Amino acid sequence: MVKRKRWSEEFSEWYNELIETAGIQDKRYPVKGMNIWLPYGLKIMRNIERFIHEEMERTGHEEVLFPALIPETEFQKEAEHIAGFEGEVFWVTHAGHDPLEVRLIMRPTSETAMYSMFSLWIRSHADLPFKIYQIVNVYRYETKHTRPLIRVREISRFFEAHTAHDSFEDAERQIKEDLEIFGRLMKKLAMPYIVSKRPEWDKFPGAFYSLGAEVMMPDGRTLQIGTMHNYKQNFAKAYNILYETEEGEHEYVHQTTYGMSERLLAAVMAVHGDDRGLVLPPAIAPIQVVIVPIPKRDSPYDVYAYARGIAEELRRAGFRVHVDERDIRPGRKFYDWELKGVPLRIEVGPRDIENGKAVLARRDTLEKSVIERNELIDKVRETLDDIHKNLYERAREFLESHIKRVDTLEEAKEVFEDRKGVVEIPWCGDENCGLEMEEILDAKMLGIPHPEEKAKIKGKKCAHCGRDAKFVARFARTY
């Protein structure tokens, strides 16, 4: 039976333990907030990134790799951006013993690094749309409590796509494409999510507007795992990114960005896990099927050879398979692979060889079934597909059960006291009202649902000031 008691009631301790015991990262590196990727964790992250690369290729983005250091002179060109990041950057002030003439920063994100180059690369309407991306390390001096993969000082798997367009309309088309890419990726991760348009006071520095995607964590807080920003011409004017139109005029480009990070893996761990450890969606599991031979003394059957034969057949069918031939008790092997979240375990003993069968054990439900050896490929494929569907449905039900729509602040407070999650409240759109509601609820405004839900707010009054409501506002406690 699946238990999720520790997972929900002691999430923080459960998560921190799992980072180490499942072999995701080692937190003992002597710089706080900078952790070491371990082989198993890195393999999962690389599998997630493989889908990102495929989507970028499919949608015409070219991969680049920029330096990590940004001159202060470039960083200062966009005043609003520097105001948003100045308190978080790591400064490089010396080379050896000598002070630098121009200080350098370790990139907190890459707008100010890239856009001086955009002004050199983009010349004509024929260069547009211009679409690039990279997966790199970024550095932010995080002063809050650090947490592996979630809140760190070195984000080591930071994905950022940057685009330039000839019009606001084409930039808007790009945002729609980003949301489609994100949706396809989340399907691979069996991950339901919500998208909100951030309030003005919480949008990305320099953006015209920002969208954020969140998942629901076991303790009822939300985790932001993706962002999309439309910059209009804000950065183009600061960095003089002009193109020549077909009529020979010069216009500033319109720009967008789209970002994700290793928080994707944190979300997978948190959303799908249980008290036994990780539960990985088959699409990103480094090992999709683990085979555990269970030998018996004095048996004439070679269970190891039988297991290897099954493994070879599964590999030829395209599955990622491992045979556990360690000289330890089967129960210990089961424990190890359940902790690591391997979606499917196959157990084989002498009786299975004699009867031409095998035992399948699902990680998501912990159910076991006996199958015919000659039906193995079809049964494994069918079971992995069913595991994926089950993980998504379980997570969807959890997310939806933690979103509550109310009309008053009193009702909202009760929801946060009763069972954390996302509260949706009528809002007039006034910034002061929004900020005061954040304070009253001790929660952050995620923004308004994207796309907007105008019909659902008709006739409602702002929960704070009583004026006519213009929006549904989402509030949550966040990571």
GROMACS .gro file of C-alpha atoms in nm:
model
  479
    1MET     CA    1   0.000   0.000   0.000
    2VAL     CA    2   0.128   0.349  -0.092
    3LYS     CA    3   0.187   0.571   0.210
    4ARG     CA    4   0.231   0.948   0.184
    5LYS     CA    5   0.220   1.049   0.550
    6ARG     CA    6   0.579   1.176   0.587
    7TRP     CA    7   0.560   1.312   0.232
    8SER     CA    8   0.275   1.545   0.329
    9GLU     CA    9   0.328   1.605   0.702
   10GLU     CA   10   0.708   1.629   0.714
   11PHE     CA   11   0.777   1.740   0.358
   12SER     CA   12   1.084   1.952   0.429
   13GLU     CA   13   1.267   1.673   0.615
   14TRP     CA   14   1.147   1.412   0.364
   15TYR     CA   15   1.275   1.619   0.072
   16ASN     CA   16   1.615   1.703   0.222
   17GLU     CA   17   1.676   1.338   0.310
   18LEU     CA   18   1.572   1.218  -0.036
   19ILE     CA   19   1.814   1.456  -0.211
   20GLU     CA   20   2.096   1.257  -0.048
   21THR     CA   21   1.958   0.904  -0.008
   22ALA     CA   22   1.830   0.883  -0.370
   23GLY     CA   23   2.165   1.008  -0.502
   24ILE     CA   24   2.044   1.340  -0.647
   25GLN     CA   25   2.296   1.587  -0.500
   26ASP     CA   26   2.557   1.614  -0.224
   27LYS     CA   27   2.496   1.926  -0.012
   28ARG     CA   28   2.831   1.915   0.172
   29TYR     CA   29   3.023   2.136  -0.073
   30PRO     CA   30   3.189   2.414   0.134
   31VAL     CA   31   3.003   2.703  -0.034
   32LYS     CA   32   2.646   2.742   0.094
   33GLY     CA   33   2.381   2.708  -0.173
   34MET     CA   34   2.619   2.544  -0.422
   35ASN     CA   35   2.573   2.167  -0.445
   36ILE     CA   36   2.733   1.876  -0.630
   37TRP     CA   37   2.528   1.684  -0.885
   38LEU     CA   38   2.559   1.309  -0.826
   39PRO     CA   39   2.545   1.064  -1.120
   40TYR     CA   40   2.185   0.947  -1.072
   41GLY     CA   41   2.044   1.297  -1.022
   42LEU     CA   42   2.236   1.429  -1.322
   43LYS     CA   43   2.105   1.148  -1.542
   44ILE     CA   44   1.746   1.237  -1.454
   45MET     CA   45   1.815   1.607  -1.522
   46ARG     CA   46   1.981   1.527  -1.855
   47ASN     CA   47   1.675   1.324  -1.958
   48ILE     CA   48   1.454   1.626  -1.882
   49GLU     CA   49   1.693   1.846  -2.080
   50ARG     CA   50   1.683   1.605  -2.374
   51PHE     CA   51   1.315   1.690  -2.417
   52ILE     CA   52   1.395   2.062  -2.389
   53HIS     CA   53   1.657   2.031  -2.664
   54GLU     CA   54   1.410   1.841  -2.884
   55GLU     CA   55   1.146   2.111  -2.839
   56MET     CA   56   1.393   2.389  -2.912
   57GLU     CA   57   1.505   2.212  -3.228
   58ARG     CA   58   1.144   2.153  -3.332
   59THR     CA   59   1.055   2.521  -3.293
   60GLY     CA   60   1.360   2.666  -3.469
   61HIS     CA   61   1.570   2.784  -3.172
   62GLU     CA   62   1.950   2.771  -3.210
   63GLU     CA   63   2.169   2.674  -2.914
   64VAL     CA   64   2.443   2.916  -2.799
   65LEU     CA   65   2.681   2.935  -2.504
   66PHE     CA   66   2.766   3.275  -2.355
   67PRO     CA   67   3.043   3.356  -2.102
   68ALA     CA   68   2.945   3.364  -1.734
   69LEU     CA   69   3.100   3.709  -1.670
   70ILE     CA   70   2.920   4.033  -1.759
   71PRO     CA   71   3.094   4.375  -1.749
   72GLU     CA   72   2.936   4.624  -1.510
   73THR     CA   73   2.909   4.871  -1.800
   74GLU     CA   74   2.669   4.637  -1.986
   75PHE     CA   75   2.478   4.549  -1.671
   76GLN     CA   76   2.409   4.916  -1.600
   77LYS     CA   77   2.254   4.991  -1.938
   78GLU     CA   78   1.911   4.866  -1.832
   79ALA     CA   79   1.823   5.057  -1.515
   80GLU     CA   80   1.509   4.863  -1.422
   81HIS     CA   81   1.687   4.531  -1.464
   82ILE     CA   82   1.981   4.627  -1.245
   83ALA     CA   83   1.743   4.755  -0.977
   84GLY     CA   84   1.587   4.409  -0.970
   85PHE     CA   85   1.912   4.214  -0.949
   86GLU     CA   86   2.179   4.442  -0.802
   87GLY     CA   87   2.137   4.309  -0.447
   88GLU     CA   88   2.172   3.947  -0.563
   89VAL     CA   89   2.481   3.949  -0.784
   90PHE     CA   90   2.828   3.815  -0.715
   91TRP     CA   91   3.095   4.073  -0.807
   92VAL     CA   92   3.438   3.993  -0.949
   93THR     CA   93   3.659   4.285  -0.847
   94HIS     CA   94   4.018   4.155  -0.879
   95ALA     CA   95   4.231   3.958  -1.122
   96GLY     CA   96   4.501   3.810  -0.900
   97HIS     CA   97   4.617   4.099  -0.679
   98ASP     CA   98   4.513   4.373  -0.923
   99PRO     CA   99   4.176   4.550  -0.903
  100LEU     CA  100   3.981   4.538  -1.231
  101GLU     CA  101   3.922   4.864  -1.417
  102VAL     CA  102   3.568   4.749  -1.496
  103ARG     CA  103   3.406   4.521  -1.237
  104LEU     CA  104   3.247   4.200  -1.359
  105ILE     CA  105   2.939   4.017  -1.235
  106MET     CA  106   2.863   3.646  -1.242
  107ARG     CA  107   2.551   3.634  -1.458
  108PRO     CA  108   2.226   3.626  -1.257
  109THR     CA  109   2.049   3.585  -1.594
  110SER     CA  110   2.169   3.672  -1.943
  111GLU     CA  111   1.974   3.967  -2.082
  112THR     CA  112   2.253   4.217  -2.020
  113ALA     CA  113   2.514   3.971  -2.152
  114MET     CA  114   2.331   3.881  -2.471
  115TYR     CA  115   2.173   4.203  -2.585
  116SER     CA  116   2.491   4.394  -2.660
  117MET     CA  117   2.559   4.109  -2.906
  118PHE     CA  118   2.204   4.116  -3.044
  119SER     CA  119   2.272   4.472  -3.157
  120LEU     CA  120   2.564   4.337  -3.365
  121TRP     CA  121   2.392   4.025  -3.498
  122ILE     CA  122   2.049   4.166  -3.592
  123ARG     CA  123   2.057   4.405  -3.887
  124SER     CA  124   1.760   4.338  -4.115
  125HIS     CA  125   1.400   4.216  -4.112
  126ALA     CA  126   1.546   3.906  -4.282
  127ASP     CA  127   1.722   3.820  -3.950
  128LEU     CA  128   1.388   3.800  -3.768
  129PRO     CA  129   1.248   3.619  -3.583
  130PHE     CA  130   1.580   3.558  -3.406
  131LYS     CA  131   1.558   3.265  -3.160
  132ILE     CA  132   1.840   3.132  -2.941
  133TYR     CA  133   1.870   2.939  -2.614
  134GLN     CA  134   2.127   2.803  -2.371
  135ILE     CA  135   2.146   2.582  -2.061
  136VAL     CA  136   2.408   2.730  -1.826
  137ASN     CA  137   2.508   2.816  -1.469
  138VAL     CA  138   2.374   3.138  -1.319
  139TYR     CA  139   2.460   3.290  -0.983
  140ARG     CA  140   2.239   3.476  -0.737
  141TYR     CA  141   2.330   3.567  -0.381
  142GLU     CA  142   2.026   3.409  -0.223
  143THR     CA  143   1.987   3.537   0.134
  144LYS     CA  144   1.688   3.325   0.231
  145HIS     CA  145   1.711   2.967   0.358
  146THR     CA  146   1.872   2.765   0.077
  147ARG     CA  147   1.719   2.435  -0.038
  148PRO     CA  148   1.872   2.201  -0.301
  149LEU     CA  149   1.728   2.249  -0.653
  150ILE     CA  150   1.471   2.499  -0.522
  151ARG     CA  151   1.655   2.796  -0.372
  152VAL     CA  152   2.028   2.802  -0.439
  153ARG     CA  153   2.316   3.041  -0.507
  154GLU     CA  154   2.434   2.857  -0.815
  155ILE     CA  155   2.155   2.749  -1.049
  156SER     CA  156   2.359   2.501  -1.248
  157ARG     CA  157   2.101   2.384  -1.503
  158PHE     CA  158   1.942   2.718  -1.604
  159PHE     CA  159   1.753   2.711  -1.933
  160GLU     CA  160   1.686   3.044  -2.104
  161ALA     CA  161   1.546   3.113  -2.450
  162HIS     CA  162   1.577   3.466  -2.592
  163THR     CA  163   1.396   3.585  -2.904
  164ALA     CA  164   1.367   3.902  -3.112
  165HIS     CA  165   1.075   3.991  -3.342
  166ASP     CA  166   0.963   4.256  -3.589
  167SER     CA  167   0.638   4.332  -3.403
  168PHE     CA  168   0.457   4.302  -3.073
  169GLU     CA  169   0.213   4.060  -3.240
  170ASP     CA  170   0.492   3.824  -3.341
  171ALA     CA  171   0.638   3.843  -2.989
  172GLU     CA  172   0.293   3.747  -2.857
  173ARG     CA  173   0.291   3.451  -3.097
  174GLN     CA  174   0.624   3.348  -2.945
  175ILE     CA  175   0.479   3.355  -2.593
  176LYS     CA  176   0.201   3.123  -2.713
  177GLU     CA  177   0.464   2.891  -2.860
  178ASP     CA  178   0.655   2.895  -2.527
  179LEU     CA  179   0.338   2.791  -2.345
  180GLU     CA  180   0.287   2.509  -2.595
  181ILE     CA  181   0.648   2.391  -2.548
  182PHE     CA  182   0.601   2.404  -2.172
  183GLY     CA  183   0.278   2.205  -2.195
  184ARG     CA  184   0.446   1.933  -2.402
  185LEU     CA  185   0.735   1.910  -2.155
  186MET     CA  186   0.499   1.891  -1.856
  187LYS     CA  187   0.316   1.600  -2.023
  188LYS     CA  188   0.647   1.409  -2.030
  189LEU     CA  189   0.684   1.479  -1.658
  190ALA     CA  190   0.319   1.383  -1.585
  191MET     CA  191   0.294   1.725  -1.422
  192PRO     CA  192  -0.025   1.935  -1.393
  193TYR     CA  193   0.034   2.309  -1.336
  194ILE     CA  194  -0.127   2.652  -1.341
  195VAL     CA  195  -0.012   2.963  -1.530
  196SER     CA  196  -0.063   3.314  -1.388
  197LYS     CA  197   0.009   3.661  -1.523
  198ARG     CA  198   0.223   3.823  -1.254
  199PRO     CA  199   0.108   4.149  -1.092
  200GLU     CA  200   0.297   4.463  -1.196
  201TRP     CA  201   0.503   4.472  -0.874
  202ASP     CA  202   0.625   4.115  -0.921
  203LYS     CA  203   0.701   4.097  -1.293
  204PHE     CA  204   1.056   4.033  -1.416
  205PRO     CA  205   1.273   4.348  -1.407
  206GLY     CA  206   1.246   4.517  -1.747
  207ALA     CA  207   0.945   4.313  -1.866
  208PHE     CA  208   0.622   4.449  -2.013
  209TYR     CA  209   0.450   4.150  -1.852
  210SER     CA  210   0.552   3.815  -1.701
  211LEU     CA  211   0.383   3.475  -1.687
  212GLY     CA  212   0.470   3.218  -1.421
  213ALA     CA  213   0.388   2.847  -1.408
  214GLU     CA  214   0.345   2.678  -1.070
  215VAL     CA  215   0.299   2.328  -0.933
  216MET     CA  216   0.147   2.231  -0.599
  217MET     CA  217   0.391   2.091  -0.344
  218PRO     CA  218   0.296   1.830  -0.078
  219ASP     CA  219   0.282   2.091   0.201
  220GLY     CA  220   0.039   2.312   0.008
  221ARG     CA  221   0.294   2.571  -0.103
  222THR     CA  222   0.349   2.643  -0.471
  223LEU     CA  223   0.676   2.618  -0.663
  224GLN     CA  224   0.743   2.829  -0.972
  225ILE     CA  225   0.895   2.606  -1.241
  226GLY     CA  226   0.871   2.818  -1.556
  227THR     CA  227   0.847   3.182  -1.664
  228MET     CA  228   0.776   3.364  -1.992
  229HIS     CA  229   0.832   3.737  -2.038
  230ASN     CA  230   0.732   3.981  -2.312
  231TYR     CA  231   0.975   4.274  -2.300
  232LYS     CA  232   0.817   4.478  -2.579
  233GLN     CA  233   1.104   4.713  -2.684
  234ASN     CA  234   1.235   4.788  -2.333
  235PHE     CA  235   1.569   4.611  -2.369
  236ALA     CA  236   1.598   4.690  -2.741
  237LYS     CA  237   1.601   5.063  -2.663
  238ALA     CA  238   1.854   5.020  -2.382
  239TYR     CA  239   2.087   4.812  -2.602
  240ASN     CA  240   2.012   4.978  -2.937
  241ILE     CA  241   1.885   4.660  -3.106
  242LEU     CA  242   1.755   4.793  -3.438
  243TYR     CA  243   1.662   4.626  -3.766
  244GLU     CA  244   1.600   4.765  -4.113
  245THR     CA  245   1.242   4.717  -4.231
  246GLU     CA  246   1.144   4.622  -4.588
  247GLU     CA  247   1.072   4.993  -4.645
  248GLY     CA  248   1.425   5.089  -4.537
  249GLU     CA  249   1.320   5.234  -4.200
  250HIS     CA  250   1.494   5.142  -3.873
  251GLU     CA  251   1.284   4.997  -3.590
  252TYR     CA  252   1.357   4.852  -3.247
  253VAL     CA  253   1.293   4.478  -3.214
  254HIS     CA  254   1.037   4.329  -2.975
  255GLN     CA  255   1.179   4.066  -2.739
  256THR     CA  256   1.074   3.770  -2.525
  257THR     CA  257   1.240   3.527  -2.289
  258TYR     CA  258   1.144   3.188  -2.149
  259GLY     CA  259   1.317   3.030  -1.848
  260MET     CA  260   1.327   2.704  -1.650
  261SER     CA  261   1.581   2.535  -1.423
  262GLU     CA  262   1.657   2.229  -1.209
  263ARG     CA  263   1.342   2.320  -1.017
  264LEU     CA  264   1.178   2.091  -1.274
  265LEU     CA  265   1.347   1.798  -1.102
  266ALA     CA  266   1.251   1.930  -0.758
  267ALA     CA  267   0.889   1.937  -0.879
  268VAL     CA  268   0.909   1.578  -1.008
  269MET     CA  269   1.051   1.461  -0.674
  270ALA     CA  270   0.792   1.648  -0.470
  271VAL     CA  271   0.478   1.597  -0.675
  272HIS     CA  272   0.516   1.225  -0.749
  273GLY     CA  273   0.708   1.097  -0.442
  274ASP     CA  274   0.584   0.896  -0.145
  275ASP     CA  275   0.713   0.771   0.189
  276ARG     CA  276   0.935   0.512   0.018
  277GLY     CA  277   1.118   0.776  -0.190
  278LEU     CA  278   1.119   0.888  -0.553
  279VAL     CA  279   0.854   0.789  -0.806
  280LEU     CA  280   0.983   0.877  -1.153
  281PRO     CA  281   0.772   0.918  -1.468
  282PRO     CA  282   0.900   0.655  -1.715
  283ALA     CA  283   0.998   0.917  -1.976
  284ILE     CA  284   1.276   1.061  -1.757
  285ALA     CA  285   1.379   0.762  -1.543
  286PRO     CA  286   1.747   0.670  -1.602
  287ILE     CA  287   1.637   0.307  -1.547
  288GLN     CA  288   1.284   0.233  -1.662
  289VAL     CA  289   1.292  -0.136  -1.571
  290VAL     CA  290   1.513  -0.302  -1.309
  291ILE     CA  291   1.536  -0.681  -1.310
  292VAL     CA  292   1.604  -0.857  -0.980
  293PRO     CA  293   1.711  -1.224  -1.009
  294ILE     CA  294   1.613  -1.426  -0.699
  295PRO     CA  295   1.828  -1.742  -0.696
  296LYS     CA  296   1.756  -2.052  -0.489
  297ARG     CA  297   2.011  -2.301  -0.361
  298ASP     CA  298   2.023  -2.638  -0.535
  299SER     CA  299   1.803  -2.510  -0.819
  300PRO     CA  300   1.900  -2.633  -1.168
  301TYR     CA  301   1.792  -2.300  -1.321
  302ASP     CA  302   2.027  -2.006  -1.386
  303VAL     CA  303   1.814  -1.706  -1.284
  304TYR     CA  304   2.092  -1.461  -1.376
  305ALA     CA  305   2.105  -1.587  -1.735
  306TYR     CA  306   1.725  -1.572  -1.752
  307ALA     CA  307   1.730  -1.212  -1.620
  308ARG     CA  308   1.998  -1.110  -1.871
  309GLY     CA  309   1.794  -1.259  -2.154
  310ILE     CA  310   1.490  -1.054  -2.050
  311ALA     CA  311   1.707  -0.742  -2.023
  312GLU     CA  312   1.847  -0.787  -2.373
  313GLU     CA  313   1.500  -0.833  -2.518
  314LEU     CA  314   1.376  -0.516  -2.343
  315ARG     CA  315   1.679  -0.314  -2.457
  316ARG     CA  316   1.619  -0.417  -2.818
  317ALA     CA  317   1.262  -0.289  -2.775
  318GLY     CA  318   1.400   0.051  -2.666
  319PHE     CA  319   1.370   0.039  -2.285
  320ARG     CA  320   1.636   0.151  -2.036
  321VAL     CA  321   1.707  -0.161  -1.831
  322HIS     CA  322   1.936  -0.270  -1.547
  323VAL     CA  323   1.994  -0.618  -1.401
  324ASP     CA  324   2.077  -0.605  -1.029
  325GLU     CA  325   2.328  -0.887  -0.974
  326ARG     CA  326   2.460  -0.760  -0.639
  327ASP     CA  327   2.523  -1.026  -0.376
  328ILE     CA  328   2.272  -0.891  -0.123
  329ARG     CA  329   1.925  -0.997  -0.012
  330PRO     CA  330   1.636  -0.933  -0.258
  331GLY     CA  331   1.451  -0.722   0.001
  332ARG     CA  332   1.742  -0.479   0.016
  333LYS     CA  333   1.742  -0.453  -0.363
  334PHE     CA  334   1.369  -0.380  -0.366
  335TYR     CA  335   1.422  -0.106  -0.106
  336ASP     CA  336   1.706   0.055  -0.306
  337TRP     CA  337   1.517   0.067  -0.636
  338GLU     CA  338   1.196   0.189  -0.476
  339LEU     CA  339   1.395   0.469  -0.311
  340LYS     CA  340   1.536   0.566  -0.652
  341GLY     CA  341   1.190   0.565  -0.810
  342VAL     CA  342   1.248   0.309  -1.087
  343PRO     CA  343   0.901   0.280  -1.248
  344LEU     CA  344   0.894  -0.097  -1.296
  345ARG     CA  345   1.066  -0.392  -1.129
  346ILE     CA  346   1.077  -0.744  -1.273
  347GLU     CA  347   1.144  -1.028  -1.030
  348VAL     CA  348   1.254  -1.368  -1.161
  349GLY     CA  349   1.316  -1.688  -0.965
  350PRO     CA  350   1.353  -2.060  -1.052
  351ARG     CA  351   0.975  -2.117  -1.053
  352ASP     CA  352   0.929  -1.831  -1.305
  353ILE     CA  353   1.183  -1.995  -1.538
  354GLU     CA  354   1.012  -2.332  -1.502
  355ASN     CA  355   0.669  -2.182  -1.580
  356GLY     CA  356   0.787  -1.931  -1.842
  357LYS     CA  357   0.671  -1.633  -1.639
  358ALA     CA  358   0.795  -1.317  -1.458
  359VAL     CA  359   0.665  -1.095  -1.179
  360LEU     CA  360   0.603  -0.723  -1.249
  361ALA     CA  361   0.606  -0.476  -0.955
  362ARG     CA  362   0.486  -0.118  -1.018
  363ARG     CA  363   0.652   0.164  -0.827
  364ASP     CA  364   0.351   0.399  -0.833
  365THR     CA  365   0.095   0.163  -0.676
  366LEU     CA  366   0.335  -0.108  -0.541
  367GLU     CA  367   0.106  -0.369  -0.703
  368LYS     CA  368   0.249  -0.697  -0.834
  369SER     CA  369   0.129  -0.915  -1.119
  370VAL     CA  370   0.249  -1.237  -1.283
  371ILE     CA  371   0.288  -1.227  -1.661
  372GLU     CA  372   0.374  -1.473  -1.936
  373ARG     CA  373   0.733  -1.450  -2.058
  374ASN     CA  374   0.623  -1.431  -2.421
  375GLU     CA  375   0.399  -1.128  -2.344
  376LEU     CA  376   0.678  -0.938  -2.171
  377ILE     CA  377   0.740  -0.653  -2.419
  378ASP     CA  378   0.373  -0.565  -2.462
  379LYS     CA  379   0.304  -0.588  -2.087
  380VAL     CA  380   0.602  -0.370  -1.996
  381ARG     CA  381   0.504  -0.104  -2.250
  382GLU     CA  382   0.141  -0.112  -2.142
  383THR     CA  383   0.234  -0.093  -1.772
  384LEU     CA  384   0.476   0.198  -1.816
  385ASP     CA  385   0.208   0.390  -2.010
  386ASP     CA  386  -0.040   0.320  -1.732
  387ILE     CA  387   0.208   0.434  -1.466
  388HIS     CA  388   0.250   0.765  -1.651
  389LYS     CA  389  -0.127   0.817  -1.673
  390ASN     CA  390  -0.176   0.728  -1.307
  391LEU     CA  391   0.096   0.968  -1.192
  392TYR     CA  392  -0.062   1.251  -1.391
  393GLU     CA  393  -0.414   1.182  -1.264
  394ARG     CA  394  -0.303   1.155  -0.902
  395ALA     CA  395  -0.113   1.485  -0.929
  396ARG     CA  396  -0.401   1.655  -1.112
  397GLU     CA  397  -0.647   1.556  -0.840
  398PHE     CA  398  -0.408   1.684  -0.574
  399LEU     CA  399  -0.360   2.018  -0.752
  400GLU     CA  400  -0.731   2.073  -0.815
  401SER     CA  401  -0.823   1.982  -0.457
  402HIS     CA  402  -0.585   2.255  -0.339
  403ILE     CA  403  -0.735   2.541  -0.545
  404LYS     CA  404  -1.026   2.715  -0.374
  405ARG     CA  405  -1.229   3.007  -0.510
  406VAL     CA  406  -1.377   3.237  -0.244
  407ASP     CA  407  -1.538   3.583  -0.232
  408THR     CA  408  -1.404   3.728   0.095
  409LEU     CA  409  -1.074   3.764   0.278
  410GLU     CA  410  -1.223   3.587   0.580
  411GLU     CA  411  -1.297   3.281   0.368
  412ALA     CA  412  -0.947   3.303   0.221
  413LYS     CA  413  -0.789   3.310   0.567
  414GLU     CA  414  -0.989   3.003   0.666
  415VAL     CA  415  -0.864   2.815   0.359
  416PHE     CA  416  -0.501   2.894   0.443
  417GLU     CA  417  -0.553   2.783   0.802
  418ASP     CA  418  -0.745   2.471   0.708
  419ARG     CA  419  -0.542   2.333   0.416
  420LYS     CA  420  -0.285   2.535   0.233
  421GLY     CA  421  -0.300   2.577  -0.142
  422VAL     CA  422  -0.405   2.841  -0.395
  423VAL     CA  423  -0.688   3.079  -0.309
  424GLU     CA  424  -0.865   3.270  -0.589
  425ILE     CA  425  -1.030   3.599  -0.486
  426PRO     CA  426  -1.209   3.883  -0.673
  427TRP     CA  427  -0.974   4.183  -0.714
  428CYS     CA  428  -1.028   4.535  -0.846
  429GLY     CA  429  -0.680   4.548  -1.002
  430ASP     CA  430  -0.549   4.827  -0.776
  431GLU     CA  431  -0.190   4.768  -0.666
  432ASN     CA  432  -0.244   4.895  -0.311
  433CYS     CA  433  -0.538   4.657  -0.268
  434GLY     CA  434  -0.327   4.369  -0.395
  435LEU     CA  435  -0.032   4.445  -0.169
  436GLU     CA  436  -0.258   4.487   0.134
  437MET     CA  437  -0.427   4.153   0.062
  438GLU     CA  438  -0.082   3.991   0.048
  439GLU     CA  439  -0.013   4.128   0.395
  440ILE     CA  440  -0.353   4.030   0.539
  441LEU     CA  441  -0.328   3.673   0.403
  442ASP     CA  442   0.046   3.637   0.467
  443ALA     CA  443   0.064   3.502   0.113
  444LYS     CA  444   0.199   3.607  -0.224
  445MET     CA  445  -0.019   3.712  -0.517
  446LEU     CA  446   0.072   3.477  -0.802
  447GLY     CA  447  -0.125   3.699  -1.038
  448ILE     CA  448  -0.434   3.643  -1.250
  449PRO     CA  449  -0.513   3.318  -1.435
  450HIS     CA  450  -0.372   3.298  -1.787
  451PRO     CA  451  -0.568   3.302  -2.007
  452GLU     CA  452  -0.795   3.547  -1.818
  453GLU     CA  453  -1.131   3.433  -1.681
  454LYS     CA  454  -1.341   3.748  -1.730
  455ALA     CA  455  -1.675   3.565  -1.728
  456LYS     CA  456  -1.614   3.421  -1.381
  457ILE     CA  457  -1.568   3.764  -1.221
  458LYS     CA  458  -1.886   3.926  -1.358
  459GLY     CA  459  -2.085   4.095  -1.081
  460LYS     CA  460  -1.821   4.025  -0.813
  461LYS     CA  461  -1.676   4.284  -0.573
  462CYS     CA  462  -1.310   4.322  -0.473
  463ALA     CA  463  -1.252   4.119  -0.156
  464HIS     CA  464  -1.060   4.409   0.000
  465CYS     CA  465  -1.208   4.742  -0.106
  466GLY     CA  466  -1.556   4.641  -0.227
  467ARG     CA  467  -1.525   4.807  -0.568
  468ASP     CA  468  -1.619   4.618  -0.885
  469ALA     CA  469  -1.378   4.331  -0.942
  470LYS     CA  470  -1.186   4.326  -1.270
  471PHE     CA  471  -0.983   4.010  -1.214
  472VAL     CA  472  -0.956   3.681  -1.032
  473ALA     CA  473  -0.640   3.707  -0.818
  474ARG     CA  474  -0.449   3.398  -0.709
  475PHE     CA  475  -0.274   3.390  -0.372
  476ALA     CA  476  -0.048   3.120  -0.232
  477ARG     CA  477   0.237   3.056   0.006
  478THR     CA  478   0.537   2.992  -0.213
  479TYR     CA  479   0.889   2.855  -0.224
   0.00000   0.00000   0.00000
